């Protein structure tokens, strides 16, 4: 997403100390104050659509070389941060994580974890669908979807506002987690592979 911080992982160890070089779309990376080489990869501050492309991290020393190839997609997304519904209606929230089926997913309302109950249930292999029947005005608030896989996590929230009369047809906010998955090739080096996640809301 635009105006976010992204780190493209590329970490190598060895003796002599490996050297690094980054390329974007087969050309050496242009100098930019938003780009910074760290011990674990390339840090990009305040991402822009022009940052999209294929990145290659070249690592080498006198004993060999390695490279990491990653594809970065930056899109300008504008989605509603507030969703209005009606008291007594059913509200369904869906949270989908791409790139892996192995993750833990939790739902929160106003900072408190949501448990299944009489009018609350989860569906899906990883509880990615939250379905709430007979919503009352007190059920409004900030709903958060939190996904975790190992040390990686992603989260965001949408404000649900419930009013006493029907304002619009049934609303289904969908939270989509986009995962940047990096392919890598390794020759006599240790390359750290990670996944950087972002997420956004879509309203049907």
mmCIF file with all atom_site columns, C-alpha atoms in Angstrom, residues 29-143:
data_model
loop_
_atom_site.group_PDB
_atom_site.id
_atom_site.type_symbol
_atom_site.label_atom_id
_atom_site.label_alt_id
_atom_site.label_comp_id
_atom_site.label_asym_id
_atom_site.label_entity_id
_atom_site.label_seq_id
_atom_site.pdbx_PDB_ins_code
_atom_site.Cartn_x
_atom_site.Cartn_y
_atom_site.Cartn_z
_atom_site.occupancy
_atom_site.B_iso_or_equiv
_atom_site.pdbx_formal_charge
_atom_site.auth_seq_id
_atom_site.auth_comp_id
_atom_site.auth_asym_id
_atom_site.auth_atom_id
_atom_site.pdbx_PDB_model_num
ATOM 1   C CA . UNK A 1 29  ? 18.811  0.876   -7.743 1.00 0.00 ? 29  UNK A CA 1
ATOM 2   C CA . UNK A 1 30  ? 18.666  4.658   -8.129 1.00 0.00 ? 30  UNK A CA 1
ATOM 3   C CA . UNK A 1 31  ? 19.788  6.657   -5.056 1.00 0.00 ? 31  UNK A CA 1
ATOM 4   C CA . UNK A 1 32  ? 16.775  7.742   -3.004 1.00 0.00 ? 32  UNK A CA 1
ATOM 5   C CA . UNK A 1 33  ? 16.551  9.053   0.550  1.00 0.00 ? 33  UNK A CA 1
ATOM 6   C CA . UNK A 1 34  ? 13.600  6.706   1.160  1.00 0.00 ? 34  UNK A CA 1
ATOM 7   C CA . UNK A 1 35  ? 15.774  3.630   0.510  1.00 0.00 ? 35  UNK A CA 1
ATOM 8   C CA . UNK A 1 36  ? 18.166  2.348   3.140  1.00 0.00 ? 36  UNK A CA 1
ATOM 9   C CA . UNK A 1 37  ? 20.281  -0.801  3.303  1.00 0.00 ? 37  UNK A CA 1
ATOM 10  C CA . UNK A 1 38  ? 20.006  -2.483  6.720  1.00 0.00 ? 38  UNK A CA 1
ATOM 11  C CA . UNK A 1 39  ? 21.622  -5.582  8.181  1.00 0.00 ? 39  UNK A CA 1
ATOM 12  C CA . UNK A 1 40  ? 18.500  -7.562  7.281  1.00 0.00 ? 40  UNK A CA 1
ATOM 13  C CA . UNK A 1 41  ? 17.521  -6.123  3.904  1.00 0.00 ? 41  UNK A CA 1
ATOM 14  C CA . UNK A 1 42  ? 16.379  -3.044  2.008  1.00 0.00 ? 42  UNK A CA 1
ATOM 15  C CA . UNK A 1 43  ? 14.113  -0.666  3.918  1.00 0.00 ? 43  UNK A CA 1
ATOM 16  C CA . UNK A 1 44  ? 11.744  1.490   1.856  1.00 0.00 ? 44  UNK A CA 1
ATOM 17  C CA . UNK A 1 45  ? 10.066  4.390   3.641  1.00 0.00 ? 45  UNK A CA 1
ATOM 18  C CA . UNK A 1 46  ? 6.792   5.963   2.488  1.00 0.00 ? 46  UNK A CA 1
ATOM 19  C CA . UNK A 1 47  ? 6.197   3.590   -0.426 1.00 0.00 ? 47  UNK A CA 1
ATOM 20  C CA . UNK A 1 48  ? 4.975   5.008   -3.741 1.00 0.00 ? 48  UNK A CA 1
ATOM 21  C CA . UNK A 1 49  ? 3.385   3.307   -6.788 1.00 0.00 ? 49  UNK A CA 1
ATOM 22  C CA . UNK A 1 50  ? 6.633   3.939   -8.698 1.00 0.00 ? 50  UNK A CA 1
ATOM 23  C CA . UNK A 1 51  ? 8.410   1.612   -6.239 1.00 0.00 ? 51  UNK A CA 1
ATOM 24  C CA . UNK A 1 52  ? 6.595   -1.368  -7.769 1.00 0.00 ? 52  UNK A CA 1
ATOM 25  C CA . UNK A 1 53  ? 8.789   -3.761  -9.689 1.00 0.00 ? 53  UNK A CA 1
ATOM 26  C CA . UNK A 1 54  ? 11.180  -6.692  -9.489 1.00 0.00 ? 54  UNK A CA 1
ATOM 27  C CA . UNK A 1 55  ? 13.963  -6.324  -6.927 1.00 0.00 ? 55  UNK A CA 1
ATOM 28  C CA . UNK A 1 56  ? 17.148  -8.376  -6.910 1.00 0.00 ? 56  UNK A CA 1
ATOM 29  C CA . UNK A 1 57  ? 19.583  -8.495  -4.003 1.00 0.00 ? 57  UNK A CA 1
ATOM 30  C CA . UNK A 1 58  ? 23.018  -9.665  -5.102 1.00 0.00 ? 58  UNK A CA 1
ATOM 31  C CA . UNK A 1 59  ? 25.360  -10.960 -2.387 1.00 0.00 ? 59  UNK A CA 1
ATOM 32  C CA . UNK A 1 60  ? 28.906  -12.148 -2.928 1.00 0.00 ? 60  UNK A CA 1
ATOM 33  C CA . UNK A 1 61  ? 32.344  -12.738 -1.476 1.00 0.00 ? 61  UNK A CA 1
ATOM 34  C CA . UNK A 1 62  ? 35.456  -14.530 -2.685 1.00 0.00 ? 62  UNK A CA 1
ATOM 35  C CA . UNK A 1 63  ? 33.859  -17.946 -2.062 1.00 0.00 ? 63  UNK A CA 1
ATOM 36  C CA . UNK A 1 64  ? 30.610  -17.537 -3.940 1.00 0.00 ? 64  UNK A CA 1
ATOM 37  C CA . UNK A 1 65  ? 27.517  -15.506 -4.597 1.00 0.00 ? 65  UNK A CA 1
ATOM 38  C CA . UNK A 1 66  ? 23.762  -15.553 -4.073 1.00 0.00 ? 66  UNK A CA 1
ATOM 39  C CA . UNK A 1 67  ? 20.733  -13.536 -5.056 1.00 0.00 ? 67  UNK A CA 1
ATOM 40  C CA . UNK A 1 68  ? 17.222  -12.927 -3.777 1.00 0.00 ? 68  UNK A CA 1
ATOM 41  C CA . UNK A 1 69  ? 14.484  -12.056 -6.252 1.00 0.00 ? 69  UNK A CA 1
ATOM 42  C CA . UNK A 1 70  ? 11.308  -10.350 -5.017 1.00 0.00 ? 70  UNK A CA 1
ATOM 43  C CA . UNK A 1 71  ? 8.300   -8.694  -6.629 1.00 0.00 ? 71  UNK A CA 1
ATOM 44  C CA . UNK A 1 72  ? 6.884   -5.611  -4.938 1.00 0.00 ? 72  UNK A CA 1
ATOM 45  C CA . UNK A 1 73  ? 3.442   -4.233  -5.795 1.00 0.00 ? 73  UNK A CA 1
ATOM 46  C CA . UNK A 1 74  ? 2.381   -0.850  -4.419 1.00 0.00 ? 74  UNK A CA 1
ATOM 47  C CA . UNK A 1 75  ? -1.198  0.233   -5.095 1.00 0.00 ? 75  UNK A CA 1
ATOM 48  C CA . UNK A 1 76  ? -3.151  3.326   -4.144 1.00 0.00 ? 76  UNK A CA 1
ATOM 49  C CA . UNK A 1 77  ? -6.170  1.990   -2.258 1.00 0.00 ? 77  UNK A CA 1
ATOM 50  C CA . UNK A 1 78  ? -9.006  4.009   -0.810 1.00 0.00 ? 78  UNK A CA 1
ATOM 51  C CA . UNK A 1 79  ? -11.587 2.132   1.211  1.00 0.00 ? 79  UNK A CA 1
ATOM 52  C CA . UNK A 1 80  ? -14.115 3.212   3.810  1.00 0.00 ? 80  UNK A CA 1
ATOM 53  C CA . UNK A 1 81  ? -12.920 3.322   7.396  1.00 0.00 ? 81  UNK A CA 1
ATOM 54  C CA . UNK A 1 82  ? -16.500 3.414   8.650  1.00 0.00 ? 82  UNK A CA 1
ATOM 55  C CA . UNK A 1 83  ? -19.352 1.015   7.921  1.00 0.00 ? 83  UNK A CA 1
ATOM 56  C CA . UNK A 1 84  ? -22.959 1.863   8.799  1.00 0.00 ? 84  UNK A CA 1
ATOM 57  C CA . UNK A 1 85  ? -25.575 -0.777  9.558  1.00 0.00 ? 85  UNK A CA 1
ATOM 58  C CA . UNK A 1 86  ? -28.936 -1.095  11.271 1.00 0.00 ? 86  UNK A CA 1
ATOM 59  C CA . UNK A 1 87  ? -29.882 -2.349  14.723 1.00 0.00 ? 87  UNK A CA 1
ATOM 60  C CA . UNK A 1 88  ? -31.235 -5.906  14.609 1.00 0.00 ? 88  UNK A CA 1
ATOM 61  C CA . UNK A 1 89  ? -29.482 -6.806  11.369 1.00 0.00 ? 89  UNK A CA 1
ATOM 62  C CA . UNK A 1 90  ? -26.856 -9.452  10.687 1.00 0.00 ? 90  UNK A CA 1
ATOM 63  C CA . UNK A 1 91  ? -23.304 -8.257  10.099 1.00 0.00 ? 91  UNK A CA 1
ATOM 64  C CA . UNK A 1 92  ? -20.662 -10.452 8.479  1.00 0.00 ? 92  UNK A CA 1
ATOM 65  C CA . UNK A 1 93  ? -16.958 -9.627  8.485  1.00 0.00 ? 93  UNK A CA 1
ATOM 66  C CA . UNK A 1 94  ? -14.472 -11.676 6.485  1.00 0.00 ? 94  UNK A CA 1
ATOM 67  C CA . UNK A 1 95  ? -10.706 -11.729 6.826  1.00 0.00 ? 95  UNK A CA 1
ATOM 68  C CA . UNK A 1 96  ? -8.609  -13.472 4.196  1.00 0.00 ? 96  UNK A CA 1
ATOM 69  C CA . UNK A 1 97  ? -4.847  -14.039 4.225  1.00 0.00 ? 97  UNK A CA 1
ATOM 70  C CA . UNK A 1 98  ? -3.118  -14.782 0.947  1.00 0.00 ? 98  UNK A CA 1
ATOM 71  C CA . UNK A 1 99  ? 0.190   -16.562 0.541  1.00 0.00 ? 99  UNK A CA 1
ATOM 72  C CA . UNK A 1 100 ? -0.312  -19.206 3.237  1.00 0.00 ? 100 UNK A CA 1
ATOM 73  C CA . UNK A 1 101 ? -3.043  -21.304 4.829  1.00 0.00 ? 101 UNK A CA 1
ATOM 74  C CA . UNK A 1 102 ? -1.114  -21.688 8.084  1.00 0.00 ? 102 UNK A CA 1
ATOM 75  C CA . UNK A 1 103 ? -1.835  -18.698 10.300 1.00 0.00 ? 103 UNK A CA 1
ATOM 76  C CA . UNK A 1 104 ? -3.636  -17.805 13.510 1.00 0.00 ? 104 UNK A CA 1
ATOM 77  C CA . UNK A 1 105 ? -6.476  -15.334 13.276 1.00 0.00 ? 105 UNK A CA 1
ATOM 78  C CA . UNK A 1 106 ? -8.196  -13.433 16.082 1.00 0.00 ? 106 UNK A CA 1
ATOM 79  C CA . UNK A 1 107 ? -11.055 -10.947 16.142 1.00 0.00 ? 107 UNK A CA 1
ATOM 80  C CA . UNK A 1 108 ? -11.372 -7.988  18.524 1.00 0.00 ? 108 UNK A CA 1
ATOM 81  C CA . UNK A 1 109 ? -14.028 -5.380  19.253 1.00 0.00 ? 109 UNK A CA 1
ATOM 82  C CA . UNK A 1 110 ? -12.848 -2.177  20.939 1.00 0.00 ? 110 UNK A CA 1
ATOM 83  C CA . UNK A 1 111 ? -9.627  -3.909  21.935 1.00 0.00 ? 111 UNK A CA 1
ATOM 84  C CA . UNK A 1 112 ? -11.286 -6.952  23.542 1.00 0.00 ? 112 UNK A CA 1
ATOM 85  C CA . UNK A 1 113 ? -11.120 -10.393 21.977 1.00 0.00 ? 113 UNK A CA 1
ATOM 86  C CA . UNK A 1 114 ? -14.385 -11.738 20.541 1.00 0.00 ? 114 UNK A CA 1
ATOM 87  C CA . UNK A 1 115 ? -15.532 -15.209 21.578 1.00 0.00 ? 115 UNK A CA 1
ATOM 88  C CA . UNK A 1 116 ? -18.305 -17.259 19.946 1.00 0.00 ? 116 UNK A CA 1
ATOM 89  C CA . UNK A 1 117 ? -21.666 -17.052 21.714 1.00 0.00 ? 117 UNK A CA 1
ATOM 90  C CA . UNK A 1 118 ? -25.420 -17.085 21.206 1.00 0.00 ? 118 UNK A CA 1
ATOM 91  C CA . UNK A 1 119 ? -25.380 -14.486 18.452 1.00 0.00 ? 119 UNK A CA 1
ATOM 92  C CA . UNK A 1 120 ? -21.710 -14.653 17.460 1.00 0.00 ? 120 UNK A CA 1
ATOM 93  C CA . UNK A 1 121 ? -20.110 -17.426 15.424 1.00 0.00 ? 121 UNK A CA 1
ATOM 94  C CA . UNK A 1 122 ? -17.023 -18.029 13.326 1.00 0.00 ? 122 UNK A CA 1
ATOM 95  C CA . UNK A 1 123 ? -16.794 -19.985 10.093 1.00 0.00 ? 123 UNK A CA 1
ATOM 96  C CA . UNK A 1 124 ? -13.876 -21.002 7.899  1.00 0.00 ? 124 UNK A CA 1
ATOM 97  C CA . UNK A 1 125 ? -10.802 -23.101 8.509  1.00 0.00 ? 125 UNK A CA 1
ATOM 98  C CA . UNK A 1 126 ? -9.018  -20.283 10.361 1.00 0.00 ? 126 UNK A CA 1
ATOM 99  C CA . UNK A 1 127 ? -12.088 -18.471 11.730 1.00 0.00 ? 127 UNK A CA 1
ATOM 100 C CA . UNK A 1 128 ? -11.791 -15.947 8.934  1.00 0.00 ? 128 UNK A CA 1
ATOM 101 C CA . UNK A 1 129 ? -15.531 -15.195 8.902  1.00 0.00 ? 129 UNK A CA 1
ATOM 102 C CA . UNK A 1 130 ? -17.171 -13.402 11.822 1.00 0.00 ? 130 UNK A CA 1
ATOM 103 C CA . UNK A 1 131 ? -20.986 -13.539 11.731 1.00 0.00 ? 131 UNK A CA 1
ATOM 104 C CA . UNK A 1 132 ? -23.072 -11.595 14.239 1.00 0.00 ? 132 UNK A CA 1
ATOM 105 C CA . UNK A 1 133 ? -26.876 -11.880 14.408 1.00 0.00 ? 133 UNK A CA 1
ATOM 106 C CA . UNK A 1 134 ? -29.312 -9.351  15.878 1.00 0.00 ? 134 UNK A CA 1
ATOM 107 C CA . UNK A 1 135 ? -26.844 -6.523  16.291 1.00 0.00 ? 135 UNK A CA 1
ATOM 108 C CA . UNK A 1 136 ? -27.597 -3.995  19.021 1.00 0.00 ? 136 UNK A CA 1
ATOM 109 C CA . UNK A 1 137 ? -26.340 -0.429  19.121 1.00 0.00 ? 137 UNK A CA 1
ATOM 110 C CA . UNK A 1 138 ? -23.791 -1.391  21.779 1.00 0.00 ? 138 UNK A CA 1
ATOM 111 C CA . UNK A 1 139 ? -22.252 -3.871  19.323 1.00 0.00 ? 139 UNK A CA 1
ATOM 112 C CA . UNK A 1 140 ? -20.895 -0.990  17.288 1.00 0.00 ? 140 UNK A CA 1
ATOM 113 C CA . UNK A 1 141 ? -17.275 0.020   17.576 1.00 0.00 ? 141 UNK A CA 1
ATOM 114 C CA . UNK A 1 142 ? -13.837 -0.740  16.183 1.00 0.00 ? 142 UNK A CA 1
ATOM 115 C CA . UNK A 1 143 ? -13.570 -4.284  14.829 1.00 0.00 ? 143 UNK A CA 1
#
